[in-house]
Amino acid sequence: MRVQRTATIVVVASSGAYLTWRLLQWRARKRTRKSVERVKSLLREGPLLAIDDPDVQSRVINTAIKRASKWMQLRESAQQMTGQVGGISANKKPLLSLKPDYVLKPLYTDHRGIRELIFYEAMVAASRTTQHYAAFLRPKTEETSRMAWIDTLAVALSILWQDPVVMEQEAKLKEAWRKVKKEADALDKLSKFTASYYGVIGQKRFDPEFEFGIHEDAHLLLQDITSNFVKPCVIDLKMGSQSYEPDATVEKRTREYSKYPQQALFGFRIVGMRYHEPSHPDADEFGFVLVGKEYGRTLTTKDQLLEAFRIFFTAGMRSRPNPHDSSANLLELAESPVEDRKIRTKTIANLLQLLRGLRRWFDENESTFRFFASSVLLVFEGDLTKTKGSDLGRASLKMIDFGRVRRADAATDESKSDEGYRKGLRTLHGLLLDLLDEDKGKSGPTLVSNGR
């Protein structure tokens, strides 16, 4: 009898242990599958976050407003920016400048505004930790289940006992987190090529009356990348072989392509430049010449494009143009022979160094993001009295305009790599080297490598 009772206890205990293990195994497998799906969902297709989700809009906008709240009292002193280069900003509003070194960029109230704001906030989150970045990407905070501790124990035991299903899911989970970390690292590294971001001002809170929650008075508060220059010379390059996204309508594609068909060949177009040339007949009261996007669209050959850059980088250093010549044709204003002009070789050398860094970022992160209708700003000091010693050739290169950034995996298979943007960087690199080669032919070897 006693033996029979003992056997029964053993059977019952064994059955209970087996059922408990099967239950724990089931929970572990369910938990790991769910974890993989949750992490994979962080890297959604298209824009970085679900821009149509009011919760996402509210969270991002209110966070940005809070970030810039300490600057709100300075909004009254903002002035229209002098010599804005490139196209008109959102809703035909100009850029504003704010002392000591800030720029207020009007936010679009459509999808471009929320997408640009998300991009800047993403860079802030990525600068902290991968977990912070993952929390930013999550649609909303998930409630912790009362059974979470059991699931954690179940997963730990399953890993200890090498459950094949759990081990497979754990490998997938590590790979999913690796992709999240790669994206966070890419954004963190890219921040050195963008203006510092301080939040949003001009709006008190998320506004549900607007489609994407952005009020028409909202402005991005950014670093003025020209503030450290006395007479900043700036050129705005709209990068990429196309300025429309893969899902653009036929009408949109046709309209954008017609603006400058050569953009598909060169990988960028000049949308504006401003350089210091007091002797120029079209110079303003401060000695600056402002060139609009119409000029950039006239540059149909590489030689014409090179001449445009030659004009830009010899500004203030060319022979004085004929004071009686009132022609507005910039190509005719380059009157002095090439051999009589001095090219800013140190400036170009410094820009090439920055450009190589940006090209390296695109090479290392070619399958991460794609940038459409984004620009690169090149800036250098136009005041020759301020370019001596350590300031000689001082220059800056920054990316701007992120209203059409999307994950590369959301594009078609043949366009996962942002080849259009990379083509523009290669073209720009080659043009700058060509200018140095011209100077090398006149004055001997330069201090930069001619590697392309």
Short mmCIF file of C-alpha atoms in Angstrom, two decimals:
data_model
loop_
_atom_site.label_atom_id
_atom_site.label_comp_id
_atom_site.label_asym_id
_atom_site.label_seq_id
_atom_site.Cartn_x
_atom_site.Cartn_y
_atom_site.Cartn_z
CA MET A 1 0.00 0.00 0.00
CA ARG A 2 2.76 2.37 1.01
CA VAL A 3 4.72 1.58 -2.14
CA GLN A 4 1.64 2.16 -4.27
CA ARG A 5 0.98 5.50 -2.55
CA THR A 6 4.59 6.55 -3.09
CA ALA A 7 4.38 5.64 -6.75
CA THR A 8 1.19 7.63 -7.11
CA ILE A 9 2.80 10.67 -5.50
CA VAL A 10 5.78 10.35 -7.83
CA VAL A 11 3.51 10.10 -10.87
CA VAL A 12 1.43 13.08 -9.76
CA ALA A 13 4.51 15.13 -8.95
CA SER A 14 6.14 14.21 -12.24
CA SER A 15 2.98 15.07 -14.13
CA GLY A 16 2.73 18.38 -12.27
CA ALA A 17 6.36 19.18 -12.98
CA TYR A 18 5.93 18.25 -16.63
CA LEU A 19 2.79 20.37 -16.98
CA THR A 20 4.49 23.27 -15.17
CA TRP A 21 7.48 23.02 -17.48
CA ARG A 22 5.25 22.87 -20.56
CA LEU A 23 3.36 25.92 -19.33
CA LEU A 24 6.60 27.80 -18.67
CA GLN A 25 7.92 26.68 -22.05
CA TRP A 26 4.75 27.93 -23.76
CA ARG A 27 4.99 31.29 -21.98
CA ALA A 28 8.70 31.60 -22.80
CA ARG A 29 8.13 30.92 -26.47
CA LYS A 30 5.22 33.34 -26.59
CA ARG A 31 7.23 35.99 -24.76
CA THR A 32 10.27 35.74 -27.02
CA ARG A 33 8.17 35.78 -30.21
CA LYS A 34 6.35 38.86 -28.97
CA SER A 35 9.64 40.52 -28.02
CA VAL A 36 11.04 39.95 -31.51
CA GLU A 37 7.90 41.35 -33.13
CA ARG A 38 7.93 44.38 -30.82
CA VAL A 39 11.57 45.26 -31.55
CA LYS A 40 11.16 44.69 -35.29
CA SER A 41 8.14 46.98 -35.31
CA LEU A 42 10.31 49.85 -34.06
CA LEU A 43 11.91 50.15 -37.50
CA ARG A 44 8.74 50.72 -39.49
CA GLU A 45 8.70 51.38 -43.21
CA GLY A 46 8.60 54.92 -44.59
CA PRO A 47 8.95 57.88 -42.18
CA LEU A 48 10.68 57.16 -38.87
CA LEU A 49 7.42 57.22 -36.89
CA ALA A 50 3.71 56.86 -37.69
CA ILE A 51 3.09 60.51 -38.58
CA ASP A 52 -0.69 60.02 -38.84
CA ASP A 53 -0.95 58.83 -35.22
CA PRO A 54 -2.20 61.69 -32.97
CA ASP A 55 -0.41 60.12 -29.98
CA VAL A 56 2.89 60.24 -31.85
CA GLN A 57 2.25 63.80 -33.00
CA SER A 58 1.35 64.96 -29.50
CA ARG A 59 4.32 63.26 -27.86
CA VAL A 60 6.89 64.58 -30.32
CA ILE A 61 5.52 68.13 -30.54
CA ASN A 62 5.05 68.58 -26.80
CA THR A 63 8.54 67.20 -26.12
CA ALA A 64 10.04 69.65 -28.62
CA ILE A 65 8.10 72.57 -27.11
CA LYS A 66 9.25 71.64 -23.62
CA ARG A 67 12.83 71.35 -24.84
CA ALA A 68 12.81 74.94 -26.09
CA SER A 69 10.65 76.38 -23.26
CA LYS A 70 13.56 78.29 -21.72
CA TRP A 71 13.90 80.25 -24.98
CA MET A 72 10.26 81.25 -25.31
CA GLN A 73 10.76 84.68 -23.77
CA LEU A 74 13.29 85.52 -26.50
CA ARG A 75 10.78 85.06 -29.32
CA GLU A 76 9.93 88.79 -29.34
CA SER A 77 13.44 89.81 -30.41
CA ALA A 78 13.62 87.52 -33.44
CA GLN A 79 14.38 89.40 -36.67
CA GLN A 80 14.12 88.42 -40.31
CA MET A 81 17.34 86.77 -41.38
CA THR A 82 19.47 88.88 -43.70
CA GLY A 83 20.58 87.28 -46.95
CA GLN A 84 18.64 84.03 -46.73
CA VAL A 85 20.04 81.56 -49.25
CA GLY A 86 17.90 79.02 -51.07
CA GLY A 87 14.15 78.69 -51.32
CA ILE A 88 11.48 80.40 -49.26
CA SER A 89 10.61 78.51 -46.09
CA ALA A 90 7.27 77.09 -45.00
CA ASN A 91 4.13 79.02 -45.93
CA LYS A 92 6.27 81.67 -47.67
CA LYS A 93 7.70 82.77 -44.32
CA PRO A 94 11.36 83.81 -44.05
CA LEU A 95 13.92 82.44 -41.67
CA LEU A 96 14.33 84.45 -38.48
CA SER A 97 17.52 85.11 -36.56
CA LEU A 98 17.77 85.29 -32.80
CA LYS A 99 20.76 86.57 -30.85
CA PRO A 100 23.32 85.40 -30.10
CA ASP A 101 23.50 82.50 -32.58
CA TYR A 102 20.10 80.98 -33.32
CA VAL A 103 17.90 80.56 -36.38
CA LEU A 104 14.13 80.12 -36.31
CA LYS A 105 12.98 77.99 -39.23
CA PRO A 106 9.20 77.99 -39.93
CA LEU A 107 7.80 74.47 -39.67
CA TYR A 108 5.55 73.17 -42.41
CA THR A 109 2.10 72.32 -41.09
CA ASP A 110 1.85 69.31 -43.42
CA HIS A 111 3.66 65.96 -43.23
CA ARG A 112 7.05 67.58 -43.90
CA GLY A 113 6.90 69.54 -40.65
CA ILE A 114 6.20 66.61 -38.35
CA ARG A 115 8.73 64.44 -40.20
CA GLU A 116 11.49 67.02 -39.83
CA LEU A 117 10.66 67.45 -36.16
CA ILE A 118 10.72 63.68 -35.65
CA PHE A 119 14.12 63.49 -37.31
CA TYR A 120 15.65 66.10 -35.00
CA GLU A 121 14.07 64.52 -31.92
CA ALA A 122 15.35 61.13 -33.08
CA MET A 123 18.90 62.46 -33.20
CA VAL A 124 18.53 63.73 -29.63
CA ALA A 125 17.28 60.33 -28.43
CA ALA A 126 20.00 58.49 -30.37
CA SER A 127 22.69 60.61 -28.72
CA ARG A 128 21.87 59.01 -25.36
CA THR A 129 21.52 55.21 -25.43
CA THR A 130 19.98 52.55 -27.65
CA GLN A 131 17.27 52.05 -25.01
CA HIS A 132 16.41 55.75 -25.08
CA TYR A 133 16.20 55.60 -28.85
CA ALA A 134 14.00 52.49 -28.71
CA ALA A 135 11.71 54.24 -26.22
CA PHE A 136 11.43 57.16 -28.64
CA LEU A 137 10.46 54.82 -31.49
CA ARG A 138 7.80 52.99 -29.46
CA PRO A 139 4.26 54.16 -30.28
CA LYS A 140 3.34 54.41 -26.60
CA THR A 141 4.40 53.11 -23.20
CA GLU A 142 3.28 49.55 -22.67
CA GLU A 143 1.76 48.44 -19.39
CA THR A 144 3.71 45.82 -17.45
CA SER A 145 1.81 42.57 -16.98
CA ARG A 146 1.43 41.09 -13.51
CA MET A 147 2.78 37.86 -14.96
CA ALA A 148 5.91 39.52 -16.34
CA TRP A 149 8.13 38.03 -13.65
CA ILE A 150 6.88 34.54 -14.53
CA ASP A 151 7.64 35.17 -18.21
CA THR A 152 11.12 36.38 -17.33
CA LEU A 153 11.72 33.25 -15.24
CA ALA A 154 10.32 31.06 -18.01
CA VAL A 155 12.64 32.60 -20.61
CA ALA A 156 15.65 32.24 -18.30
CA LEU A 157 14.90 28.56 -17.66
CA SER A 158 14.28 27.92 -21.37
CA ILE A 159 17.64 29.45 -22.23
CA LEU A 160 19.30 27.41 -19.47
CA TRP A 161 17.77 24.24 -20.88
CA GLN A 162 18.51 25.32 -24.46
CA ASP A 163 14.93 25.18 -25.73
CA PRO A 164 15.39 25.30 -29.55
CA VAL A 165 12.42 27.58 -30.23
CA VAL A 166 13.39 30.08 -27.55
CA MET A 167 17.04 30.00 -28.62
CA GLU A 168 16.01 30.72 -32.20
CA GLN A 169 13.85 33.63 -31.11
CA GLU A 170 16.61 34.98 -28.88
CA ALA A 171 18.95 35.01 -31.89
CA LYS A 172 16.32 36.91 -33.87
CA LEU A 173 15.87 39.31 -30.97
CA LYS A 174 19.60 40.06 -30.86
CA GLU A 175 19.59 40.73 -34.59
CA ALA A 176 16.58 43.04 -34.27
CA TRP A 177 18.28 44.99 -31.49
CA ARG A 178 21.45 45.15 -33.57
CA LYS A 179 19.52 46.93 -36.31
CA VAL A 180 18.02 49.38 -33.81
CA LYS A 181 21.48 50.09 -32.40
CA LYS A 182 22.89 50.55 -35.90
CA GLU A 183 20.24 53.13 -36.69
CA ALA A 184 20.80 54.94 -33.39
CA ASP A 185 24.57 54.99 -33.94
CA ALA A 186 24.08 56.30 -37.48
CA LEU A 187 21.92 59.19 -36.28
CA ASP A 188 24.34 59.99 -33.48
CA LYS A 189 27.25 60.17 -35.91
CA LEU A 190 25.22 62.20 -38.41
CA SER A 191 24.52 64.91 -35.83
CA LYS A 192 28.02 66.35 -36.35
CA PHE A 193 26.95 67.22 -39.90
CA THR A 194 23.76 69.03 -38.84
CA ALA A 195 23.02 72.28 -37.03
CA SER A 196 22.42 71.93 -33.29
CA TYR A 197 18.74 71.54 -32.47
CA TYR A 198 17.02 73.16 -29.47
CA GLY A 199 13.31 72.40 -29.93
CA VAL A 200 10.21 74.24 -31.13
CA ILE A 201 9.00 77.72 -30.22
CA GLY A 202 6.02 79.78 -31.31
CA GLN A 203 3.53 77.08 -30.25
CA LYS A 204 2.34 76.37 -26.70
CA ARG A 205 1.21 72.77 -27.13
CA PHE A 206 0.09 70.13 -29.62
CA ASP A 207 -2.74 71.64 -31.68
CA PRO A 208 -5.34 69.05 -32.82
CA GLU A 209 -6.97 71.67 -35.04
CA PHE A 210 -4.13 71.13 -37.52
CA GLU A 211 -3.78 67.86 -39.44
CA PHE A 212 -0.39 67.03 -37.96
CA GLY A 213 -0.72 69.08 -34.77
CA ILE A 214 1.72 71.81 -35.85
CA HIS A 215 0.53 75.39 -35.54
CA GLU A 216 1.26 77.86 -38.34
CA ASP A 217 3.42 79.94 -35.95
CA ALA A 218 5.68 77.02 -34.96
CA HIS A 219 9.41 77.40 -35.61
CA LEU A 220 12.36 75.07 -35.23
CA LEU A 221 15.02 76.58 -33.00
CA LEU A 222 18.39 75.75 -34.55
CA GLN A 223 21.98 76.85 -34.38
CA ASP A 224 22.86 79.60 -36.85
CA ILE A 225 25.78 77.97 -38.63
CA THR A 226 26.83 81.33 -40.09
CA SER A 227 27.06 83.10 -36.72
CA ASN A 228 30.79 82.45 -36.30
CA PHE A 229 31.58 84.17 -39.59
CA VAL A 230 31.91 87.94 -40.04
CA LYS A 231 30.96 87.91 -43.72
CA PRO A 232 29.58 84.41 -44.33
CA CYS A 233 29.58 83.21 -47.93
CA VAL A 234 27.00 80.44 -48.37
CA ILE A 235 25.95 78.09 -51.13
CA ASP A 236 22.86 75.87 -50.86
CA LEU A 237 22.95 72.57 -52.75
CA LYS A 238 19.78 70.51 -53.09
CA MET A 239 21.18 66.99 -52.91
CA GLY A 240 20.19 63.79 -54.63
CA SER A 241 19.52 62.72 -58.18
CA GLN A 242 15.79 63.23 -57.52
CA SER A 243 13.88 65.44 -55.07
CA TYR A 244 10.72 63.31 -54.92
CA GLU A 245 10.10 60.17 -52.87
CA PRO A 246 9.57 56.66 -54.33
CA ASP A 247 5.83 56.84 -53.69
CA ALA A 248 5.39 60.24 -55.37
CA THR A 249 2.66 60.65 -57.98
CA VAL A 250 3.47 60.86 -61.68
CA GLU A 251 2.54 64.55 -61.61
CA LYS A 252 4.93 65.19 -58.72
CA ARG A 253 7.76 63.30 -60.43
CA THR A 254 7.24 65.20 -63.68
CA ARG A 255 7.08 68.57 -61.97
CA GLU A 256 10.23 68.01 -59.92
CA TYR A 257 12.18 66.54 -62.83
CA SER A 258 11.30 69.51 -65.06
CA LYS A 259 12.85 71.94 -62.59
CA TYR A 260 16.34 70.70 -63.40
CA PRO A 261 16.73 67.51 -65.49
CA GLN A 262 20.51 67.64 -65.02
CA GLN A 263 20.05 66.86 -61.31
CA ALA A 264 19.78 63.19 -62.28
CA LEU A 265 23.23 63.51 -63.86
CA PHE A 266 25.04 65.66 -61.28
CA GLY A 267 23.29 64.48 -58.11
CA PHE A 268 22.50 68.00 -56.89
CA ARG A 269 21.46 71.45 -58.02
CA ILE A 270 22.42 74.91 -56.82
CA VAL A 271 19.35 76.55 -55.26
CA GLY A 272 21.10 79.70 -54.09
CA MET A 273 24.36 81.31 -53.08
CA ARG A 274 25.52 84.45 -51.36
CA TYR A 275 29.09 85.70 -51.54
CA HIS A 276 30.97 88.82 -50.50
CA GLU A 277 32.01 90.86 -53.53
CA PRO A 278 31.69 94.60 -52.71
CA SER A 279 32.85 95.63 -56.19
CA HIS A 280 30.10 93.66 -57.90
CA PRO A 281 27.46 95.91 -59.50
CA ASP A 282 24.67 93.87 -57.89
CA ALA A 283 26.19 93.84 -54.41
CA ASP A 284 23.89 95.01 -51.61
CA GLU A 285 24.74 97.63 -49.01
CA PHE A 286 26.80 95.07 -47.09
CA GLY A 287 28.80 94.00 -50.13
CA PHE A 288 27.00 90.69 -50.71
CA VAL A 289 25.75 89.27 -53.99
CA LEU A 290 22.67 87.07 -53.68
CA VAL A 291 22.04 84.50 -56.41
CA GLY A 292 18.70 82.69 -56.71
CA LYS A 293 17.62 79.25 -57.84
CA GLU A 294 16.98 80.42 -61.41
CA TYR A 295 20.72 80.72 -61.99
CA GLY A 296 21.33 77.18 -60.80
CA ARG A 297 18.84 75.84 -63.34
CA THR A 298 20.81 77.38 -66.20
CA LEU A 299 23.87 75.23 -65.47
CA THR A 300 23.44 72.39 -67.92
CA THR A 301 27.05 71.20 -68.29
CA LYS A 302 29.80 70.26 -65.88
CA ASP A 303 31.92 73.16 -67.15
CA GLN A 304 29.15 75.62 -66.31
CA LEU A 305 28.73 74.03 -62.90
CA LEU A 306 32.47 74.29 -62.30
CA GLU A 307 32.41 77.96 -63.32
CA ALA A 308 29.68 78.61 -60.76
CA PHE A 309 31.86 77.15 -58.02
CA ARG A 310 34.84 79.08 -59.39
CA ILE A 311 32.85 82.32 -59.04
CA PHE A 312 31.87 81.36 -55.50
CA PHE A 313 35.34 80.41 -54.29
CA THR A 314 37.10 83.37 -55.92
CA ALA A 315 34.63 85.93 -54.54
CA GLY A 316 36.44 89.00 -53.28
CA MET A 317 39.70 87.75 -54.74
CA ARG A 318 39.14 88.42 -58.45
CA SER A 319 40.14 91.42 -60.50
CA ARG A 320 37.62 94.23 -60.11
CA PRO A 321 34.88 93.94 -62.76
CA ASN A 322 34.20 96.79 -65.09
CA PRO A 323 32.20 99.29 -62.97
CA HIS A 324 30.26 100.31 -66.07
CA ASP A 325 29.09 96.75 -66.75
CA SER A 326 25.63 96.36 -65.24
CA SER A 327 24.99 92.92 -66.70
CA ALA A 328 23.35 90.46 -64.31
CA ASN A 329 24.75 87.45 -66.17
CA LEU A 330 27.08 85.85 -63.64
CA LEU A 331 29.09 83.99 -66.21
CA GLU A 332 30.00 87.29 -67.89
CA LEU A 333 31.02 88.74 -64.53
CA ALA A 334 33.92 86.31 -64.34
CA GLU A 335 35.73 88.70 -66.69
CA SER A 336 39.29 88.22 -65.56
CA PRO A 337 41.16 85.25 -67.08
CA VAL A 338 41.37 82.16 -64.90
CA GLU A 339 45.11 82.62 -64.45
CA ASP A 340 44.53 86.08 -62.95
CA ARG A 341 42.14 84.85 -60.26
CA LYS A 342 43.06 83.51 -56.84
CA ILE A 343 41.16 80.48 -55.60
CA ARG A 344 40.59 79.96 -51.89
CA THR A 345 42.60 76.75 -51.78
CA LYS A 346 42.75 76.49 -47.98
CA THR A 347 38.98 76.92 -47.75
CA ILE A 348 38.41 74.23 -50.36
CA ALA A 349 40.90 71.92 -48.63
CA ASN A 350 39.02 72.29 -45.34
CA LEU A 351 35.67 71.68 -47.05
CA LEU A 352 37.07 68.57 -48.74
CA GLN A 353 38.04 67.20 -45.35
CA LEU A 354 34.50 67.74 -44.06
CA LEU A 355 33.03 66.35 -47.26
CA ARG A 356 35.05 63.16 -46.96
CA GLY A 357 33.64 62.67 -43.49
CA LEU A 358 30.08 62.98 -44.79
CA ARG A 359 30.80 60.64 -47.69
CA ARG A 360 32.22 58.12 -45.24
CA TRP A 361 29.00 58.31 -43.20
CA PHE A 362 26.92 57.52 -46.30
CA ASP A 363 29.24 54.66 -47.24
CA GLU A 364 28.98 53.14 -43.75
CA ASN A 365 25.21 53.64 -43.48
CA GLU A 366 24.08 53.15 -47.06
CA SER A 367 21.12 50.92 -46.12
CA THR A 368 19.87 53.00 -43.19
CA PHE A 369 18.21 56.21 -44.43
CA ARG A 370 17.33 57.98 -47.63
CA PHE A 371 17.18 61.76 -47.90
CA PHE A 372 14.94 63.53 -50.41
CA ALA A 373 14.84 67.30 -51.01
CA SER A 374 17.54 67.73 -48.37
CA SER A 375 20.35 70.27 -48.79
CA VAL A 376 24.00 70.74 -47.95
CA LEU A 377 25.18 74.21 -46.96
CA LEU A 378 28.79 75.20 -47.58
CA VAL A 379 29.95 78.26 -45.64
CA PHE A 380 33.26 80.11 -45.55
CA GLU A 381 34.56 83.45 -44.28
CA GLY A 382 34.35 86.23 -46.88
CA ASP A 383 36.17 88.84 -44.81
CA LEU A 384 39.80 88.58 -45.89
CA THR A 385 40.93 90.54 -42.83
CA LYS A 386 39.54 87.75 -40.63
CA THR A 387 41.21 84.83 -42.40
CA LYS A 388 44.70 84.86 -40.96
CA GLY A 389 46.50 82.37 -38.78
CA SER A 390 44.23 79.69 -37.31
CA ASP A 391 41.18 81.22 -39.08
CA LEU A 392 42.70 80.83 -42.52
CA GLY A 393 40.30 78.93 -44.74
CA ARG A 394 37.73 78.45 -41.98
CA ALA A 395 34.68 76.71 -43.43
CA SER A 396 31.60 74.73 -42.49
CA LEU A 397 29.55 71.98 -44.13
CA LYS A 398 26.10 71.10 -42.77
CA MET A 399 23.06 69.13 -43.90
CA ILE A 400 19.67 70.85 -43.60
CA ASP A 401 16.00 70.19 -44.48
CA PHE A 402 14.81 66.79 -43.26
CA GLY A 403 11.13 66.86 -44.14
CA ARG A 404 11.43 63.87 -46.49
CA VAL A 405 13.69 61.44 -44.68
CA ARG A 406 12.69 57.78 -44.75
CA ARG A 407 14.18 54.42 -43.94
CA ALA A 408 16.03 52.89 -46.86
CA ASP A 409 14.31 49.52 -46.43
CA ALA A 410 11.00 51.16 -47.25
CA ALA A 411 12.19 51.95 -50.77
CA THR A 412 12.26 49.58 -53.69
CA ASP A 413 14.99 46.94 -53.83
CA GLU A 414 17.10 48.80 -56.37
CA SER A 415 17.13 52.01 -54.30
CA LYS A 416 17.89 50.86 -50.75
CA SER A 417 21.22 52.63 -51.00
CA ASP A 418 20.91 56.42 -51.22
CA GLU A 419 22.88 56.41 -54.44
CA GLY A 420 21.38 59.71 -55.61
CA TYR A 421 22.73 61.60 -52.59
CA ARG A 422 26.07 59.81 -52.82
CA LYS A 423 26.32 60.74 -56.49
CA GLY A 424 25.88 64.40 -55.55
CA LEU A 425 28.61 64.14 -52.93
CA ARG A 426 30.95 62.53 -55.48
CA THR A 427 30.22 65.27 -58.02
CA LEU A 428 30.84 67.97 -55.43
CA HIS A 429 34.06 66.30 -54.33
CA GLY A 430 35.25 66.14 -57.93
CA LEU A 431 34.43 69.79 -58.64
CA LEU A 432 36.33 70.97 -55.58
CA LEU A 433 39.32 68.87 -56.59
CA ASP A 434 39.15 70.33 -60.11
CA LEU A 435 39.41 73.82 -58.62
CA LEU A 436 42.46 72.77 -56.64
CA ASP A 437 43.97 71.22 -59.76
CA GLU A 438 43.59 74.58 -61.53
CA ASP A 439 45.47 76.28 -58.73
CA LYS A 440 48.05 73.50 -58.65
CA GLY A 441 48.76 74.10 -62.32
CA LYS A 442 49.43 77.76 -61.57
CA SER A 443 51.32 77.61 -58.28
CA GLY A 444 52.67 74.11 -57.73
CA PRO A 445 51.51 71.20 -55.52
CA THR A 446 48.63 71.56 -53.06
CA LEU A 447 48.44 70.09 -49.58
CA VAL A 448 45.46 67.80 -50.23
CA SER A 449 45.20 64.39 -51.81
CA ASN A 450 43.59 64.10 -55.21
CA GLY A 451 41.90 60.82 -54.29
CA ARG A 452 38.31 60.82 -55.56
#
